[in-house]
Amino acid sequence: MIDSIFSIFEYDFMFRALVTGVALCACASVIGVSLVLKHYSMMGDGLSHVGFGALCFSVVLNASALYVSIPIVLTCAFLLLNLPGKTKIQKDSIIAVMSTAALASGVMIISVTEGINTDICNYLFGSILSLTDEDMYICLISSVLILLIFFMFFRNFFSVGFDMTFAKVQGVNVKLFNTILALMSALVIVLGMKMMGALLISNIIVVPAICAMMIFKSYKAVVFHSLIASMLCFLIGLVLSFELSTPTGASIVLINMLSLLIHFLLKLLLNR
Amino acid sequence: MNTILNVKNLSVTFDAQKVVQDVSFALKKGEYLALVGPNGAGKSTLLKTIINDNRKFVGSFSFCSDIKLGYVAQKNSDDIYFPATVKEVIKSGFKQNFFSFRLNRQEKEFFQSVVSELNLSSLLKKSFYSLSGGQKRAVLIARALCTGSDLLILDEPASGLDNIASSRLYESIRTVKNRFNTAIIMVGHDINRLCSEADLILCLEHTVKFIGKSTDFIKTPIYKELVEHLV
């Protein structure tokens, strides 16, 4: 049985999906811990809608989706993390406004120009068949960079998340770390849209972190468990989607939801 | 000269109101300054200005070079979903180095000494949020100490604590001062306790009503007024 599982990765497109997905899930999970703890769980969803809008714009321009989406999503991520502090508008309101405006803009652009096509649908719901070697390498390099930065400044991310005022007094550049977090989140969203889909990408950011937080009380344990759970759920989802011929993005999300249920039951068991 | 903090004619405006007016004082190394006054007098605003959390001020304040500050806020985050053990919280006070998962030997020794002085050894593996209010404050003081702080700034650390927990906290602060020779600025409402513990009293009601030794403060009408309102 294990041989047959390994054999599916002999297909080029499956190998690309495996490498891209594992890399993506690893960095999505660690970023997800920071976002969930800062009450920015909906940020992934909001940014993915912005990514969709940016994608529609790139289709009209006939430009590379990645190179158009990244700066737009990065800018919006930066605004999302900084606007609540500078204005009196709550962060969930800003996310709601930004995501709906971006989605509507994307739909409008497409409807008056190209019309909905396969590319747009793939980005909405994900398609592992559309992943290219270029996508895989970009994702791999970006993920290694994100993980390096996160673990290099591990205690700083903890400090800024736990007590921003104390971190500032300590001399930590809180603004810089918030900016880095925004940039990393945006990058994960844009890279993950092709495989997971804009409508589903936020699931792999948020759910592994929530699962880990149900069981573990230490920050280090939460981060590492989130990392492992995310990659495991991805692998199971990917293999199942191949065997059962189901959409990959949706399969991974449902496996994550199953994982959430298992963690919840485990938490109830441990609390007895 | 062992002055570590010099505040000169500091005024802070908040929402078009002068909350702090023309405050001046100097703090020496190892000195314990208690900041007292009625609610809304500008005590927390003064502290937040000094730690650079409030930039709209006139006047000046300066620290001696290379000073390390430790700060314990008036209100801790009530977020029960942040996973952190007591050990992780205290460790986060140390200087952040790249890939710093473990403490070096010197940091470990200092960590052990702080933890044992504040009687936190049995709590290290517990979740921070499962602790009582007094225990949390002790942990945050330990964290502030681990910055190697020359000056500990405590904003109403005894707020919301019962008498026993409050008493334990004051003892911890005294221990910290004696053991580590850390200067302290503390905002509090337990006037009698502060007068017996602190070296200096600064009574603030938007402006400085009194600054000097605690032994002199208890002879003033302001002291009697503040104590009367407590009864």
Short mmCIF file of N, CA and C in Angstrom, two decimals, chain A residues 14-129:
data_model
loop_
_atom_site.label_atom_id
_atom_site.label_comp_id
_atom_site.label_asym_id
_atom_site.label_seq_id
_atom_site.Cartn_x
_atom_site.Cartn_y
_atom_site.Cartn_z
N MET A 14 2.18 15.49 -9.74
CA MET A 14 2.02 15.13 -8.32
C MET A 14 3.27 15.48 -7.53
N PHE A 15 4.43 15.28 -8.16
CA PHE A 15 5.68 15.64 -7.48
C PHE A 15 5.72 17.14 -7.23
N ARG A 16 5.33 17.92 -8.24
CA ARG A 16 5.30 19.38 -8.09
C ARG A 16 4.32 19.76 -6.97
N ALA A 17 3.17 19.13 -6.97
CA ALA A 17 2.17 19.42 -5.93
C ALA A 17 2.71 19.07 -4.55
N LEU A 18 3.42 17.95 -4.45
CA LEU A 18 3.97 17.52 -3.17
C LEU A 18 4.96 18.54 -2.63
N VAL A 19 5.93 18.90 -3.46
CA VAL A 19 6.98 19.83 -3.00
C VAL A 19 6.36 21.19 -2.67
N THR A 20 5.53 21.69 -3.61
CA THR A 20 4.90 23.00 -3.40
C THR A 20 4.04 22.99 -2.14
N GLY A 21 3.23 21.97 -2.02
CA GLY A 21 2.30 21.89 -0.90
C GLY A 21 2.96 21.76 0.45
N VAL A 22 3.96 20.89 0.55
CA VAL A 22 4.66 20.70 1.84
C VAL A 22 5.33 22.00 2.24
N ALA A 23 6.01 22.64 1.27
CA ALA A 23 6.69 23.91 1.56
C ALA A 23 5.68 24.97 1.99
N LEU A 24 4.60 25.05 1.26
CA LEU A 24 3.57 26.06 1.54
C LEU A 24 2.92 25.84 2.90
N CYS A 25 2.56 24.60 3.19
CA CYS A 25 1.89 24.29 4.46
C CYS A 25 2.80 24.54 5.64
N ALA A 26 4.09 24.27 5.47
CA ALA A 26 5.04 24.49 6.56
C ALA A 26 5.05 25.98 6.94
N CYS A 27 5.20 26.86 5.92
CA CYS A 27 5.28 28.28 6.30
C CYS A 27 3.91 28.86 6.63
N ALA A 28 2.86 28.33 6.00
CA ALA A 28 1.52 28.83 6.33
C ALA A 28 1.19 28.54 7.79
N SER A 29 1.60 27.37 8.26
CA SER A 29 1.25 26.97 9.63
C SER A 29 1.95 27.86 10.67
N VAL A 30 3.23 28.17 10.44
CA VAL A 30 3.94 28.99 11.46
C VAL A 30 3.43 30.43 11.44
N ILE A 31 3.14 30.95 10.25
CA ILE A 31 2.57 32.30 10.16
C ILE A 31 1.18 32.31 10.79
N GLY A 32 0.47 31.22 10.57
CA GLY A 32 -0.89 31.10 11.10
C GLY A 32 -0.92 31.23 12.61
N VAL A 33 0.09 30.72 13.29
CA VAL A 33 0.14 30.83 14.76
C VAL A 33 0.15 32.31 15.16
N SER A 34 1.02 33.08 14.49
CA SER A 34 1.10 34.52 14.81
C SER A 34 -0.20 35.24 14.46
N LEU A 35 -0.79 34.91 13.32
CA LEU A 35 -2.01 35.61 12.90
C LEU A 35 -3.19 35.29 13.81
N VAL A 36 -3.33 34.02 14.16
CA VAL A 36 -4.44 33.62 15.04
C VAL A 36 -4.30 34.30 16.40
N LEU A 37 -3.08 34.34 16.91
CA LEU A 37 -2.85 34.93 18.23
C LEU A 37 -3.05 36.44 18.23
N LYS A 38 -2.87 37.07 17.08
CA LYS A 38 -3.10 38.51 16.98
C LYS A 38 -4.55 38.80 16.57
N HIS A 39 -5.38 37.77 16.56
CA HIS A 39 -6.79 37.90 16.15
C HIS A 39 -6.92 38.37 14.71
N TYR A 40 -6.03 37.88 13.88
CA TYR A 40 -6.08 38.21 12.46
C TYR A 40 -6.41 36.97 11.62
N SER A 41 -7.23 36.07 12.19
CA SER A 41 -7.56 34.83 11.48
C SER A 41 -8.21 35.09 10.13
N MET A 42 -8.99 36.16 10.05
CA MET A 42 -9.68 36.46 8.79
C MET A 42 -8.78 37.17 7.78
N MET A 43 -7.57 37.48 8.21
CA MET A 43 -6.67 38.21 7.30
C MET A 43 -6.36 37.37 6.06
N GLY A 44 -6.17 36.06 6.26
CA GLY A 44 -5.87 35.19 5.14
C GLY A 44 -6.99 35.21 4.12
N ASP A 45 -8.21 35.17 4.63
CA ASP A 45 -9.38 35.19 3.76
C ASP A 45 -9.45 36.52 3.01
N GLY A 46 -9.26 37.59 3.76
CA GLY A 46 -9.30 38.93 3.16
C GLY A 46 -8.25 39.10 2.09
N LEU A 47 -7.04 38.68 2.40
CA LEU A 47 -5.94 38.83 1.43
C LEU A 47 -6.13 37.94 0.21
N SER A 48 -6.77 36.80 0.40
CA SER A 48 -6.98 35.92 -0.76
C SER A 48 -7.99 36.55 -1.72
N HIS A 49 -8.94 37.29 -1.18
CA HIS A 49 -9.87 38.02 -2.06
C HIS A 49 -9.14 39.14 -2.81
N VAL A 50 -8.22 39.79 -2.10
CA VAL A 50 -7.40 40.81 -2.75
C VAL A 50 -6.56 40.16 -3.84
N GLY A 51 -6.05 38.98 -3.54
CA GLY A 51 -5.26 38.24 -4.52
C GLY A 51 -6.07 37.91 -5.76
N PHE A 52 -7.34 37.56 -5.54
CA PHE A 52 -8.21 37.27 -6.68
C PHE A 52 -8.39 38.52 -7.54
N GLY A 53 -8.63 39.65 -6.86
CA GLY A 53 -8.78 40.91 -7.59
C GLY A 53 -7.53 41.24 -8.40
N ALA A 54 -6.38 41.02 -7.76
CA ALA A 54 -5.10 41.29 -8.42
C ALA A 54 -4.88 40.35 -9.60
N LEU A 55 -5.31 39.11 -9.43
CA LEU A 55 -5.19 38.13 -10.50
C LEU A 55 -6.00 38.54 -11.73
N CYS A 56 -7.25 38.98 -11.48
CA CYS A 56 -8.10 39.43 -12.59
C CYS A 56 -7.43 40.58 -13.33
N PHE A 57 -6.82 41.45 -12.58
CA PHE A 57 -6.10 42.59 -13.15
C PHE A 57 -4.94 42.09 -14.02
N SER A 58 -4.24 41.06 -13.56
CA SER A 58 -3.09 40.54 -14.31
C SER A 58 -3.54 39.84 -15.60
N VAL A 59 -4.72 39.21 -15.54
CA VAL A 59 -5.25 38.53 -16.73
C VAL A 59 -5.55 39.57 -17.82
N VAL A 60 -6.14 40.69 -17.39
CA VAL A 60 -6.46 41.76 -18.33
C VAL A 60 -5.18 42.37 -18.92
N LEU A 61 -4.16 42.48 -18.08
CA LEU A 61 -2.89 43.06 -18.54
C LEU A 61 -2.07 42.05 -19.31
N ASN A 62 -2.52 40.80 -19.29
CA ASN A 62 -1.78 39.71 -19.93
C ASN A 62 -0.37 39.56 -19.33
N ALA A 63 -0.30 39.79 -18.01
CA ALA A 63 0.98 39.72 -17.31
C ALA A 63 0.98 38.51 -16.38
N SER A 64 2.15 38.20 -15.83
CA SER A 64 2.26 37.06 -14.91
C SER A 64 1.45 37.33 -13.65
N ALA A 65 0.62 36.36 -13.28
CA ALA A 65 -0.26 36.53 -12.12
C ALA A 65 0.55 36.78 -10.85
N LEU A 66 1.65 36.05 -10.71
CA LEU A 66 2.48 36.13 -9.50
C LEU A 66 3.07 37.52 -9.34
N TYR A 67 3.64 38.04 -10.43
CA TYR A 67 4.36 39.31 -10.34
C TYR A 67 3.43 40.52 -10.20
N VAL A 68 2.18 40.37 -10.60
CA VAL A 68 1.20 41.45 -10.39
C VAL A 68 0.59 41.32 -9.00
N SER A 69 0.27 40.10 -8.60
CA SER A 69 -0.42 39.89 -7.32
C SER A 69 0.44 40.21 -6.11
N ILE A 70 1.70 39.82 -6.17
CA ILE A 70 2.55 39.97 -4.97
C ILE A 70 2.60 41.41 -4.46
N PRO A 71 2.94 42.42 -5.28
CA PRO A 71 3.00 43.77 -4.71
C PRO A 71 1.65 44.28 -4.23
N ILE A 72 0.56 43.91 -4.92
CA ILE A 72 -0.77 44.39 -4.51
C ILE A 72 -1.15 43.76 -3.17
N VAL A 73 -0.98 42.46 -3.05
CA VAL A 73 -1.36 41.78 -1.81
C VAL A 73 -0.45 42.22 -0.66
N LEU A 74 0.84 42.42 -0.95
CA LEU A 74 1.78 42.89 0.07
C LEU A 74 1.34 44.24 0.63
N THR A 75 0.96 45.14 -0.26
CA THR A 75 0.52 46.48 0.17
C THR A 75 -0.71 46.38 1.05
N CYS A 76 -1.66 45.55 0.63
CA CYS A 76 -2.89 45.41 1.42
C CYS A 76 -2.63 44.76 2.77
N ALA A 77 -1.71 43.79 2.81
CA ALA A 77 -1.36 43.14 4.08
C ALA A 77 -0.75 44.16 5.04
N PHE A 78 0.11 45.00 4.49
CA PHE A 78 0.75 46.04 5.30
C PHE A 78 -0.31 47.00 5.85
N LEU A 79 -1.25 47.40 5.00
CA LEU A 79 -2.32 48.30 5.43
C LEU A 79 -3.20 47.65 6.50
N LEU A 80 -3.50 46.38 6.30
CA LEU A 80 -4.36 45.65 7.25
C LEU A 80 -3.75 45.61 8.64
N LEU A 81 -2.44 45.47 8.71
CA LEU A 81 -1.79 45.36 10.02
C LEU A 81 -1.56 46.71 10.67
N ASN A 82 -1.54 47.76 9.87
CA ASN A 82 -1.21 49.07 10.44
C ASN A 82 -2.38 50.04 10.57
N LEU A 83 -3.39 49.89 9.71
CA LEU A 83 -4.52 50.82 9.76
C LEU A 83 -5.30 50.81 11.08
N PRO A 84 -5.57 49.64 11.68
CA PRO A 84 -6.33 49.66 12.94
C PRO A 84 -5.66 50.51 14.02
N GLY A 85 -4.34 50.54 14.04
CA GLY A 85 -3.63 51.35 15.03
C GLY A 85 -3.73 52.83 14.75
N LYS A 86 -3.78 53.18 13.44
CA LYS A 86 -3.76 54.60 13.07
C LYS A 86 -5.16 55.20 12.97
N THR A 87 -6.16 54.36 12.75
CA THR A 87 -7.54 54.87 12.67
C THR A 87 -8.34 54.23 13.80
N LYS A 88 -9.60 54.60 13.92
CA LYS A 88 -10.40 53.97 14.97
C LYS A 88 -11.21 52.80 14.43
N ILE A 89 -10.93 52.41 13.19
CA ILE A 89 -11.69 51.32 12.57
C ILE A 89 -11.10 50.00 13.05
N GLN A 90 -11.97 49.06 13.43
CA GLN A 90 -11.53 47.75 13.91
C GLN A 90 -10.97 46.93 12.75
N LYS A 91 -10.08 45.99 13.11
CA LYS A 91 -9.41 45.22 12.06
C LYS A 91 -10.36 44.34 11.27
N ASP A 92 -11.39 43.77 11.94
CA ASP A 92 -12.30 42.91 11.18
C ASP A 92 -13.10 43.72 10.17
N SER A 93 -13.40 44.98 10.50
CA SER A 93 -14.12 45.85 9.57
C SER A 93 -13.25 46.17 8.36
N ILE A 94 -11.98 46.44 8.62
CA ILE A 94 -11.07 46.75 7.51
C ILE A 94 -10.94 45.54 6.59
N ILE A 95 -10.85 44.35 7.19
CA ILE A 95 -10.74 43.12 6.38
C ILE A 95 -12.00 42.96 5.53
N ALA A 96 -13.15 43.17 6.14
CA ALA A 96 -14.42 43.01 5.41
C ALA A 96 -14.49 43.98 4.23
N VAL A 97 -14.13 45.23 4.49
CA VAL A 97 -14.20 46.25 3.43
C VAL A 97 -13.22 45.93 2.30
N MET A 98 -11.99 45.61 2.69
CA MET A 98 -10.94 45.37 1.70
C MET A 98 -11.25 44.15 0.84
N SER A 99 -11.68 43.08 1.48
CA SER A 99 -11.86 41.83 0.72
C SER A 99 -13.05 41.94 -0.24
N THR A 100 -14.14 42.55 0.21
CA THR A 100 -15.30 42.65 -0.66
C THR A 100 -15.03 43.62 -1.81
N ALA A 101 -14.33 44.70 -1.50
CA ALA A 101 -13.99 45.67 -2.55
C ALA A 101 -13.10 45.04 -3.61
N ALA A 102 -12.12 44.25 -3.16
CA ALA A 102 -11.18 43.61 -4.09
C ALA A 102 -11.90 42.58 -4.95
N LEU A 103 -12.76 41.79 -4.30
CA LEU A 103 -13.50 40.76 -5.03
C LEU A 103 -14.40 41.40 -6.09
N ALA A 104 -15.11 42.43 -5.68
CA ALA A 104 -16.02 43.11 -6.60
C ALA A 104 -15.25 43.74 -7.75
N SER A 105 -14.10 44.33 -7.43
CA SER A 105 -13.27 44.95 -8.47
C SER A 105 -12.82 43.90 -9.48
N GLY A 106 -12.41 42.74 -8.95
CA GLY A 106 -11.96 41.67 -9.83
C GLY A 106 -13.07 41.19 -10.75
N VAL A 107 -14.23 40.97 -10.18
CA VAL A 107 -15.39 40.50 -10.97
C VAL A 107 -15.75 41.54 -12.03
N MET A 108 -15.72 42.81 -11.65
CA MET A 108 -16.06 43.89 -12.58
C MET A 108 -15.06 43.96 -13.73
N ILE A 109 -13.79 43.89 -13.39
CA ILE A 109 -12.73 43.97 -14.42
C ILE A 109 -12.92 42.84 -15.43
N ILE A 110 -13.13 41.64 -14.90
CA ILE A 110 -13.26 40.48 -15.77
C ILE A 110 -14.53 40.55 -16.62
N SER A 111 -15.61 41.00 -16.01
CA SER A 111 -16.89 40.99 -16.74
C SER A 111 -16.87 42.00 -17.89
N VAL A 112 -16.17 43.11 -17.75
CA VAL A 112 -16.15 44.11 -18.83
C VAL A 112 -15.03 43.85 -19.84
N THR A 113 -14.17 42.88 -19.53
CA THR A 113 -13.07 42.59 -20.47
C THR A 113 -13.11 41.15 -20.97
N GLU A 114 -12.44 40.26 -20.26
CA GLU A 114 -12.23 38.90 -20.76
C GLU A 114 -13.41 37.96 -20.57
N GLY A 115 -14.10 38.13 -19.48
CA GLY A 115 -15.09 37.12 -19.09
C GLY A 115 -14.40 36.03 -18.26
N ILE A 116 -15.19 35.27 -17.47
CA ILE A 116 -14.61 34.23 -16.61
C ILE A 116 -14.02 33.12 -17.48
N ASN A 117 -12.78 32.77 -17.22
CA ASN A 117 -12.17 31.68 -17.99
C ASN A 117 -11.57 30.65 -17.04
N THR A 118 -10.94 29.65 -17.60
CA THR A 118 -10.42 28.53 -16.80
C THR A 118 -9.40 29.00 -15.77
N ASP A 119 -8.54 29.94 -16.22
CA ASP A 119 -7.51 30.46 -15.31
C ASP A 119 -8.13 31.02 -14.04
N ILE A 120 -9.17 31.83 -14.21
CA ILE A 120 -9.83 32.47 -13.06
C ILE A 120 -10.41 31.39 -12.15
N CYS A 121 -11.10 30.42 -12.74
CA CYS A 121 -11.68 29.33 -11.94
C CYS A 121 -10.63 28.57 -11.17
N ASN A 122 -9.49 28.31 -11.82
CA ASN A 122 -8.41 27.58 -11.14
C ASN A 122 -7.90 28.34 -9.94
N TYR A 123 -7.81 29.66 -10.08
CA TYR A 123 -7.32 30.46 -8.96
C TYR A 123 -8.35 30.55 -7.84
N LEU A 124 -9.61 30.45 -8.18
CA LEU A 124 -10.66 30.53 -7.15
C LEU A 124 -10.66 29.24 -6.30
N PHE A 125 -10.56 28.10 -6.98
CA PHE A 125 -10.71 26.83 -6.28
C PHE A 125 -9.45 25.98 -6.24
N GLY A 126 -8.41 26.40 -6.94
CA GLY A 126 -7.14 25.67 -6.92
C GLY A 126 -7.08 24.59 -7.98
N SER A 127 -5.87 24.35 -8.47
CA SER A 127 -5.68 23.28 -9.44
C SER A 127 -4.22 22.86 -9.43
N ILE A 128 -3.96 21.64 -9.00
CA ILE A 128 -2.56 21.20 -8.95
C ILE A 128 -2.02 20.95 -10.35
N LEU A 129 -2.94 20.74 -11.31
CA LEU A 129 -2.48 20.48 -12.67
C LEU A 129 -1.85 21.72 -13.29
#
